[in-house]
């Protein structure tokens, strides 16, 4: 696998667009979090010197806050994955790699490994960003461990790999960069609309288990959750976490299986 | 002789269109095997199947008399349809990727770049190359690691006359070194000039396959004329070895079964039958007309 990964590295290490998109990703995560941090700090009324939203950037809540904020930027790694994948189709190098001696499974597997690595990288950036904002927001409160609530970082990873694999699946089927990005974005927006419409209008709770929503539910919106949700609702959410993770794993397996099936069976 | 490539009843559908219809032939080791056919006859589809970028609907193939695998493809140098490289990388870096996939060292890259006269532009991005340079880089990639078998799909596409001559010379040189070469082309003279064997495809069907000198025999015909063409035709039809007589304006075109005839024998025969010829010419039937004749027979 490392040999194959080395060849993938040869493909991207001199690809300027890749580095630009990666740099945008790396810059956007802390920059976007800083914007929200600044907004919280300066743009809302304070009661006795404290924000009405509490201290979402203080430990241990910062793990959820930064993970949730960063998850809103899912489109950037998706663009990166779609670009890298559809490049192979538009240059027809996916055919040449097979002709030169890779198996189809080898080609598609290493791309999935790249998706995994990129999700790890995103998670690492979120980890460092969280430490930074947690550090500047306050001193660690008494009795709270630095790594308390780091499960949200794992949930961020699950959400990122899930979104990225959907982007990859669309790119493998559609093969064109612009159209793939369009379909990915429309799908993401459309599912949000369907979920909120069916849940609010018809009280259909099964929509919580749709592909995008199930991972979204791992990271609840951090700013108002303590205000709007009752302790019982928060407790119920905690109980549902293993179910969300299990279903997300099933979806992930399905995305990967369909992508592998498509690439190994279709004409290239 | 050992078969490098063997095709057994390969059929391929694109939707309802039958691109290949039960094609079978084998490529002997050391041959330069031409796959000849007009555009859309299925040549590239056939090569796509044997290089695993397309899936056959039915039938099977084997390389080196064993089931196809990616390890076998590493022993081939293949140019399929168009040069496929990363546009943002230089020619040299593209060859490094190809060499890595083929599990061959980088040491051979300078040699193959020199062979196709691209050493001076090796650092330039692929996107800046002309069509001919792209084609030459693809040929260089095929030659990486000196593979025993080369598969070329229209290798002279986009090349200028000098480039075409160079590539043909290179193919002859490679054949001289004992390499097996599979060459798909719609250019008859290309196949005739460089191939030892040929398979002719028309609308996905294999019309004929075999030694190029047998399939594309440069058949001779004799044109004759006399005062009385009717009498001449009757006499000639009785002549031994005559396969076909066709009237073409004021002359008769005579085809012989073995494809060869001596003009003096013909003249003597007519004279002995009391006919004085006023026109006697030996003509060669063009390869084009032979090819059209073969392909028309199938369409009809």
XYZ file of C-alpha atoms in Angstrom:
568
model
C 0.000 0.000 0.000
C 2.844 2.433 0.834
C 4.275 1.979 -2.644
C 0.917 2.833 -4.226
C 0.511 5.745 -1.840
C 3.960 6.946 -2.898
C 2.775 7.041 -6.516
C -0.294 9.062 -5.471
C 2.070 11.448 -3.723
C 4.037 11.809 -6.998
C 0.785 12.841 -8.667
C -0.144 15.551 -6.177
C 3.108 16.909 -4.808
C 3.595 19.148 -7.851
C -0.096 19.943 -8.333
C -0.551 23.596 -7.451
C -4.364 23.449 -7.201
C -4.059 20.750 -4.540
C -1.773 22.876 -2.379
C -3.941 25.958 -2.820
C -7.080 24.067 -1.784
C -5.248 22.467 1.109
C -3.945 25.852 2.227
C -7.485 27.274 2.013
C -8.695 24.378 4.180
C -5.920 24.865 6.727
C -6.453 28.629 6.893
C -10.261 28.561 6.807
C -10.745 26.347 9.862
C -8.953 28.619 12.379
C -10.032 31.777 10.519
C -13.710 30.840 10.556
C -13.517 29.838 14.213
C -11.828 33.117 15.035
C -14.630 35.014 13.291
C -17.238 33.200 15.386
C -15.155 33.645 18.548
C -14.859 37.348 17.894
C -18.590 37.596 17.159
C -19.442 35.862 20.433
C -17.093 38.058 22.346
C -18.029 41.420 20.946
C -21.374 41.344 19.175
C -23.829 40.053 21.739
C -25.050 41.617 24.977
C -23.334 40.421 28.143
C -24.842 39.762 31.520
C -22.479 40.610 34.405
C -19.609 40.583 31.936
C -20.472 37.129 30.566
C -21.838 36.255 27.115
C -25.495 35.156 26.963
C -24.232 32.029 25.182
C -21.979 31.095 28.091
C -18.407 30.158 27.206
C -18.612 27.937 24.128
C -14.895 28.465 23.399
C -13.795 27.476 26.888
C -12.760 23.958 27.877
C -14.483 21.521 27.777
C -17.237 22.975 25.486
C -14.668 24.202 22.987
C -14.289 20.657 21.597
C -17.892 20.692 20.406
C -17.859 24.350 19.376
C -14.789 24.174 17.132
C -15.803 20.772 15.715
C -19.285 22.071 14.868
C -18.011 25.339 13.363
C -15.435 23.468 11.294
C -18.003 20.965 10.063
C -19.754 23.852 8.283
C -16.698 24.034 6.001
C -17.259 20.504 4.694
C -17.463 21.794 1.132
C -13.730 22.647 0.983
C -12.332 19.106 1.442
C -15.173 17.872 -0.767
C -13.972 20.190 -3.558
C -10.452 18.879 -3.050
C -11.555 15.254 -3.297
C -13.781 15.891 -6.309
C -10.955 17.779 -8.067
C -8.362 15.056 -7.457
C -10.750 12.315 -8.550
C -12.263 13.938 -11.633
C -8.770 14.990 -12.807
C -8.027 11.307 -13.335
C -11.139 10.981 -15.492
C -10.647 14.158 -17.493
C -6.974 13.376 -18.198
C -7.961 9.728 -18.710
C -5.058 8.771 -16.474
C -7.350 6.376 -14.591
C -7.244 4.265 -17.770
C -3.496 4.701 -18.179
C -2.796 3.653 -14.576
C -4.710 0.409 -15.224
C -3.056 -0.092 -18.617
C 0.372 0.410 -17.027
C -0.231 -2.314 -14.470
C -2.456 -1.304 -11.578
C -5.502 -3.398 -10.859
C -8.807 -1.569 -10.736
C -9.209 -2.401 -7.059
C -5.743 -1.007 -6.383
C -6.632 2.284 -8.074
C -9.940 2.806 -6.294
C -8.674 1.590 -2.903
C -5.810 4.048 -2.799
C -8.217 6.880 -3.576
C -10.329 5.793 -0.604
C -7.180 5.789 1.514
C -6.576 9.376 0.372
C -10.095 10.310 1.471
C -9.319 8.755 4.853
C -5.986 10.591 5.148
C -7.597 13.898 4.230
C -10.261 13.391 6.896
C -7.523 12.647 9.439
C -5.706 15.805 8.373
C -8.870 17.889 8.752
C -9.398 16.381 12.210
C -5.813 17.208 13.160
C -6.311 20.839 12.120
C -9.505 20.967 14.186
C -7.618 19.443 17.125
C -4.911 22.137 16.987
C -7.493 24.884 16.469
C -9.446 23.665 19.488
C -6.349 23.693 21.687
C -5.588 27.225 20.565
C -9.074 28.640 21.195
C -9.503 26.682 24.415
C -6.168 28.140 25.489
C -7.011 31.759 24.773
C -10.598 31.540 26.046
C -9.830 30.658 29.634
C -7.640 28.727 31.944
C -8.621 25.113 32.332
C -11.375 25.018 34.985
C -10.742 23.067 38.159
C -11.548 19.383 37.736
C -11.819 19.512 33.905
C -9.293 17.523 31.914
C -7.828 19.049 28.759
C -9.043 16.113 26.748
C -12.480 15.959 28.336
C -15.147 16.019 25.565
C -12.665 15.016 22.830
C -15.301 12.567 21.625
C -16.597 15.507 19.576
C -13.347 15.463 17.633
C -14.009 11.837 16.764
C -17.577 12.721 15.731
C -16.127 15.466 13.527
C -13.886 12.853 11.909
C -16.865 10.552 11.315
C -18.826 13.407 9.754
C -15.896 14.502 7.595
C -15.134 11.014 6.265
C -18.827 10.492 5.596
C -19.178 13.748 3.602
C -15.886 13.123 1.812
C -16.884 9.596 0.804
C -20.195 10.894 -0.586
C -18.206 13.473 -2.587
C -15.895 10.716 -3.815
C -18.795 8.465 -4.789
C -20.424 11.284 -6.788
C -17.094 12.085 -8.505
C -16.606 8.438 -9.524
C -20.102 8.278 -11.013
C -20.272 11.721 -12.616
C -16.604 12.059 -13.660
C -16.862 15.818 -14.291
C -15.643 18.294 -11.702
C -18.247 21.062 -12.040
C -21.221 18.761 -12.260
C -19.990 16.612 -9.356
C -19.557 19.659 -7.112
C -23.003 20.912 -8.120
C -24.683 17.574 -7.400
C -22.845 17.214 -4.089
C -23.877 20.661 -2.928
C -27.483 20.314 -4.104
C -27.718 16.933 -2.367
C -26.450 18.379 0.902
C -28.907 21.283 0.782
C -31.783 19.120 -0.423
C -31.401 16.608 2.391
C -31.394 19.400 4.966
C -34.605 20.732 3.459
C -36.276 17.292 3.347
C -35.229 16.563 6.933
C -36.536 19.820 8.391
C -39.732 19.747 6.306
C -40.690 16.162 7.145
C -39.666 16.412 10.762
C -41.404 19.717 11.480
C -44.508 19.279 9.344
C -45.210 15.546 9.674
C -43.227 14.691 12.826
C -41.335 11.999 10.942
C -38.400 11.153 13.184
C -36.882 8.552 10.874
C -35.397 11.419 8.845
C -32.797 11.650 11.619
C -31.227 8.554 10.102
C -30.784 9.868 6.571
C -27.157 9.822 5.353
C -26.213 13.436 6.008
C -28.461 14.022 9.008
C -27.264 10.994 10.954
C -23.719 12.377 11.108
C -24.983 15.930 11.645
C -26.739 14.731 14.768
C -23.392 13.668 16.221
C -22.458 17.334 16.470
C -25.395 19.348 17.829
C -25.350 23.122 17.432
C -23.382 24.227 20.514
C -24.504 27.790 21.187
C -28.113 27.358 22.169
C -28.290 23.691 23.081
C -28.072 24.269 26.827
C -30.727 26.991 26.608
C -33.190 25.349 24.233
C -32.819 21.675 25.062
C -33.983 20.185 28.316
C -31.558 18.000 30.303
C -33.798 15.029 29.400
C -33.447 15.789 25.667
C -29.684 16.010 26.049
C -29.702 12.695 27.903
C -31.746 11.080 25.093
C -29.281 12.415 22.543
C -26.424 10.820 24.509
C -28.220 7.493 24.416
C -28.659 7.750 20.639
C -24.984 8.341 19.896
C -24.092 4.621 19.417
C -27.068 4.280 17.044
C -25.954 7.312 15.010
C -22.406 5.956 14.867
C -23.604 2.491 13.880
C -25.807 3.809 11.090
C -23.027 6.145 9.900
C -20.726 3.105 9.702
C -23.319 1.232 7.636
C -23.676 4.185 5.257
C -19.903 4.464 4.972
C -19.643 0.775 4.082
C -22.389 1.198 1.487
C -20.719 4.277 -0.093
C -17.374 2.490 -0.310
C -18.919 -0.717 -1.670
C -20.891 1.111 -4.377
C -17.824 3.138 -5.394
C -15.599 0.044 -5.584
C -18.292 -1.907 -7.437
C -18.747 0.894 -9.958
C -15.044 1.291 -10.694
C -14.256 -2.396 -10.901
C -17.232 -3.351 -13.078
C -17.774 -0.418 -15.460
C -15.970 0.484 -18.663
C -13.297 3.051 -17.859
C 4.686 -20.787 -32.155
C 3.673 -19.502 -28.727
C 0.686 -17.138 -28.700
C 1.361 -13.862 -26.889
C -2.290 -12.834 -27.073
C -5.250 -15.075 -27.679
C -8.820 -13.849 -28.197
C -11.703 -16.270 -27.932
C -15.144 -15.179 -29.136
C -14.904 -11.647 -27.792
C -18.224 -9.801 -28.019
C -18.892 -6.303 -26.776
C -22.122 -4.334 -26.638
C -22.443 -0.622 -25.957
C -26.102 -0.550 -25.012
C -27.808 -2.069 -28.040
C -24.883 -1.483 -30.364
C -22.698 -4.475 -31.035
C -19.164 -3.081 -31.164
C -17.446 -6.481 -31.419
C -19.033 -9.624 -32.716
C -17.480 -12.927 -31.703
C -13.906 -11.989 -32.543
C -11.234 -14.672 -32.252
C -7.616 -14.692 -33.352
C -4.185 -15.081 -31.846
C -1.040 -13.030 -32.009
C 2.068 -15.180 -32.411
C 5.227 -14.326 -30.492
C 7.614 -12.106 -32.431
C 5.008 -10.940 -34.933
C 4.017 -7.408 -35.824
C 0.286 -7.876 -35.769
C -1.823 -5.229 -37.452
C -5.462 -4.728 -36.541
C -6.878 -2.987 -39.542
C -10.266 -1.473 -40.024
C -12.064 1.746 -40.825
C -13.003 4.198 -38.073
C -15.598 2.660 -35.768
C -14.760 -0.906 -36.713
C -13.929 -1.882 -33.113
C -10.117 -1.756 -33.080
C -9.807 0.450 -29.988
C -12.609 -1.425 -28.227
C -10.704 -4.650 -28.826
C -7.469 -3.233 -27.418
C -9.417 -1.649 -24.537
C -10.718 -5.071 -23.585
C -7.330 -6.774 -23.610
C -5.849 -3.975 -21.471
C -8.747 -4.192 -18.959
C -10.111 -0.691 -19.418
C -13.232 -2.139 -21.061
C -15.208 -5.211 -20.063
C -16.156 -7.745 -22.717
C -19.828 -8.702 -22.803
C -18.828 -12.263 -23.714
C -15.733 -14.225 -24.594
C -12.303 -14.307 -23.027
C -8.709 -13.485 -23.759
C -5.323 -14.485 -22.434
C -1.862 -12.967 -22.405
C 1.175 -15.239 -22.539
C -1.175 -18.250 -22.511
C -2.471 -17.567 -19.014
C -5.400 -15.740 -17.461
C -5.100 -11.939 -17.700
C -3.729 -10.035 -14.701
C -2.199 -6.684 -13.814
C 1.209 -8.336 -13.549
C 0.990 -9.261 -17.235
C 0.048 -5.692 -18.165
C 3.316 -4.555 -16.602
C 5.056 -6.567 -19.335
C 3.281 -4.582 -22.048
C 3.972 -1.127 -23.376
C 0.573 0.207 -24.350
C -0.586 3.328 -26.118
C -4.369 3.251 -26.269
C -6.268 5.828 -28.300
C -4.784 9.073 -26.916
C -1.737 9.951 -24.810
C -3.022 10.010 -21.215
C -0.857 12.042 -18.867
C -1.173 14.521 -16.001
C -1.331 17.888 -17.742
C 0.207 19.812 -14.843
C 3.301 17.591 -14.654
C 6.367 17.608 -16.876
C 7.018 14.859 -19.407
C 9.744 13.457 -17.176
C 7.562 13.384 -14.045
C 4.801 11.690 -15.997
C 7.257 9.001 -17.065
C 8.368 8.608 -13.441
C 4.770 7.806 -12.487
C 4.439 5.333 -15.359
C 7.757 3.698 -14.406
C 6.668 3.411 -10.769
C 3.363 1.753 -11.718
C 5.167 -0.634 -14.068
C 7.607 -1.304 -11.213
C 10.558 -0.341 -13.337
C 13.360 1.946 -12.279
C 13.786 5.539 -13.384
C 17.135 4.730 -15.049
C 15.467 4.012 -18.369
C 13.712 7.394 -18.624
C 16.622 9.299 -20.284
C 16.978 6.539 -22.911
C 13.319 6.515 -23.949
C 13.130 10.323 -23.969
C 16.148 10.373 -26.247
C 14.602 7.725 -28.514
C 11.578 9.939 -29.160
C 13.640 13.163 -29.219
C 12.017 14.735 -26.179
C 15.065 15.098 -23.902
C 15.230 18.837 -24.469
C 11.605 19.303 -23.392
C 11.540 16.788 -20.535
C 11.079 19.513 -17.901
C 8.193 21.190 -19.762
C 4.659 20.615 -18.609
C 2.709 18.079 -20.637
C 0.040 20.728 -21.307
C 2.594 22.759 -23.282
C 3.412 19.892 -25.664
C 2.210 19.799 -29.264
C 0.019 16.904 -30.405
C 3.028 15.192 -31.968
C 5.114 15.622 -28.803
C 2.302 14.173 -26.688
C 2.176 11.177 -29.004
C 5.943 10.769 -28.800
C 5.841 10.931 -24.988
C 3.186 8.200 -25.018
C 5.465 6.060 -27.184
C 8.367 6.768 -24.811
C 6.170 5.592 -21.923
C 5.418 2.380 -23.829
C 9.123 1.716 -24.282
C 9.960 2.154 -20.575
C 11.754 -0.874 -19.231
C 12.100 -2.437 -22.686
C 8.888 -4.550 -22.537
C 8.683 -7.692 -24.696
C 5.242 -6.753 -26.076
C 4.053 -3.406 -27.401
C 0.464 -2.448 -28.094
C 0.034 0.633 -30.259
C -3.323 2.119 -31.150
C -2.896 4.510 -34.096
C 0.689 5.363 -33.063
C 1.279 7.856 -35.866
C -1.762 9.990 -35.007
C -0.882 13.670 -34.926
C 2.645 13.183 -36.230
C 4.106 15.031 -39.204
C 5.434 13.002 -42.179
C 8.950 12.889 -40.731
C 7.536 11.779 -37.356
C 5.426 9.097 -39.050
C 8.484 7.759 -40.883
C 10.483 7.773 -37.621
C 7.834 5.853 -35.701
C 7.488 3.301 -38.497
C 11.249 2.891 -38.517
C 11.185 2.488 -34.732
C 8.466 -0.168 -34.975
C 10.501 -2.055 -37.593
C 13.581 -1.768 -35.389
C 11.660 -3.067 -32.359
C 10.270 -5.925 -34.441
C 13.839 -6.682 -35.552
C 14.771 -7.013 -31.886
C 12.210 -9.812 -31.603
C 9.462 -7.869 -29.834
C 5.852 -8.695 -30.422
C 3.908 -5.665 -31.587
C 0.150 -5.274 -31.837
C -0.680 -2.299 -34.012
C -4.183 -0.975 -34.611
C -4.514 1.324 -37.573
C -6.968 2.500 -40.176
C -4.035 3.213 -42.496
C -3.556 0.390 -44.954
C -0.096 1.328 -46.069
C 1.015 1.588 -42.421
C -0.072 -1.990 -41.804
C 1.357 -3.189 -45.105
C 4.684 -1.482 -44.464
C 5.320 -2.648 -40.924
C 3.161 -5.685 -40.150
C 3.836 -9.368 -40.608
C 0.258 -10.361 -39.733
C -3.085 -8.651 -39.994
C -6.632 -8.975 -38.716
C -9.268 -6.966 -40.557
C -12.284 -5.698 -38.672
C -15.431 -4.269 -40.175
C -18.345 -3.153 -38.004
C -17.059 -5.274 -35.151
C -16.746 -8.449 -37.185
C -13.476 -10.141 -37.966
C -13.361 -10.449 -41.736
C -10.075 -12.202 -42.057
C -6.827 -12.715 -40.177
C -3.444 -14.126 -41.069
C -0.138 -13.405 -42.726
C -0.149 -9.948 -44.273
C 1.187 -11.263 -47.604
C -1.722 -13.660 -47.862
C -4.491 -11.376 -46.656
C -3.425 -8.192 -48.383
C -1.926 -9.822 -51.497
C -1.090 -7.158 -54.025
C -3.105 -8.851 -56.722
C -2.214 -8.373 -60.383
C -4.682 -8.054 -63.240
C -4.241 -7.884 -66.979
C -6.015 -5.423 -69.191
C -6.568 -6.623 -72.774
C -8.410 -5.358 -75.834
C -8.987 -6.486 -79.436
C -11.182 -5.515 -82.400
C -13.926 -7.925 -81.267
C -14.271 -7.662 -77.492
C -17.100 -10.224 -77.324
C -15.011 -12.883 -79.059
C -12.026 -11.963 -76.914
C -14.069 -12.338 -73.719
C -15.361 -15.770 -74.789
C -11.846 -16.966 -75.566
C -10.336 -15.617 -72.366
C -13.038 -17.153 -70.188
C -11.873 -20.564 -71.446
C -8.263 -19.860 -70.558
C -6.830 -21.955 -67.727
C -6.427 -20.119 -64.380
C -8.750 -17.249 -65.206
C -10.883 -16.360 -62.170
C -12.834 -13.381 -63.350
C -13.257 -11.242 -66.461
C -14.687 -7.737 -66.164
C -15.473 -5.296 -68.949
C -14.209 -1.825 -68.221
C -15.036 0.624 -71.068
C -13.061 -0.601 -74.147
C -10.868 -3.096 -72.325
C -11.314 -6.377 -70.446
C -9.846 -6.754 -66.950
C -8.717 -10.319 -66.344
C -8.097 -11.705 -62.832
C -6.217 -14.953 -62.275
C -6.635 -17.523 -59.536
C -3.058 -17.425 -58.310
C -2.896 -13.672 -58.793
C 0.053 -13.859 -61.198
C 0.305 -14.193 -65.024
C 2.932 -13.750 -67.694
C 1.955 -11.225 -70.391
C 3.712 -13.263 -73.084
C 1.659 -16.369 -72.184
C -1.484 -14.323 -72.469
C -0.490 -12.847 -75.827
C 0.494 -16.253 -77.193
C -2.758 -17.854 -76.055
C -4.894 -15.185 -77.751
C -2.829 -15.317 -80.931
C -3.183 -19.110 -81.112
C -6.969 -18.626 -80.794
C -6.869 -16.268 -83.787
C -7.165 -12.995 -81.921
C -4.706 -10.154 -82.348
C -4.551 -8.001 -79.275
C -4.355 -4.242 -79.708
C -3.938 -3.585 -75.948
C -2.131 -5.619 -73.308
C -1.144 -4.138 -69.919
C -0.287 -5.564 -66.505
C -1.885 -3.590 -63.650
C -1.650 -3.940 -59.903
C -4.820 -3.858 -57.939
C -4.444 -1.268 -55.208
C -4.465 -2.301 -51.565
C -7.289 0.144 -51.058
C -9.465 -1.662 -53.598
C -8.525 -4.997 -52.013
C -9.499 -3.652 -48.587
C -12.744 -2.190 -49.925
C -13.477 -5.486 -51.664
C -12.943 -7.382 -48.385
C -14.999 -5.003 -46.273
C -17.761 -4.673 -48.870
C -18.192 -8.419 -49.004
C -19.065 -8.325 -45.314
C -21.376 -5.314 -45.525
C -23.217 -6.927 -48.423
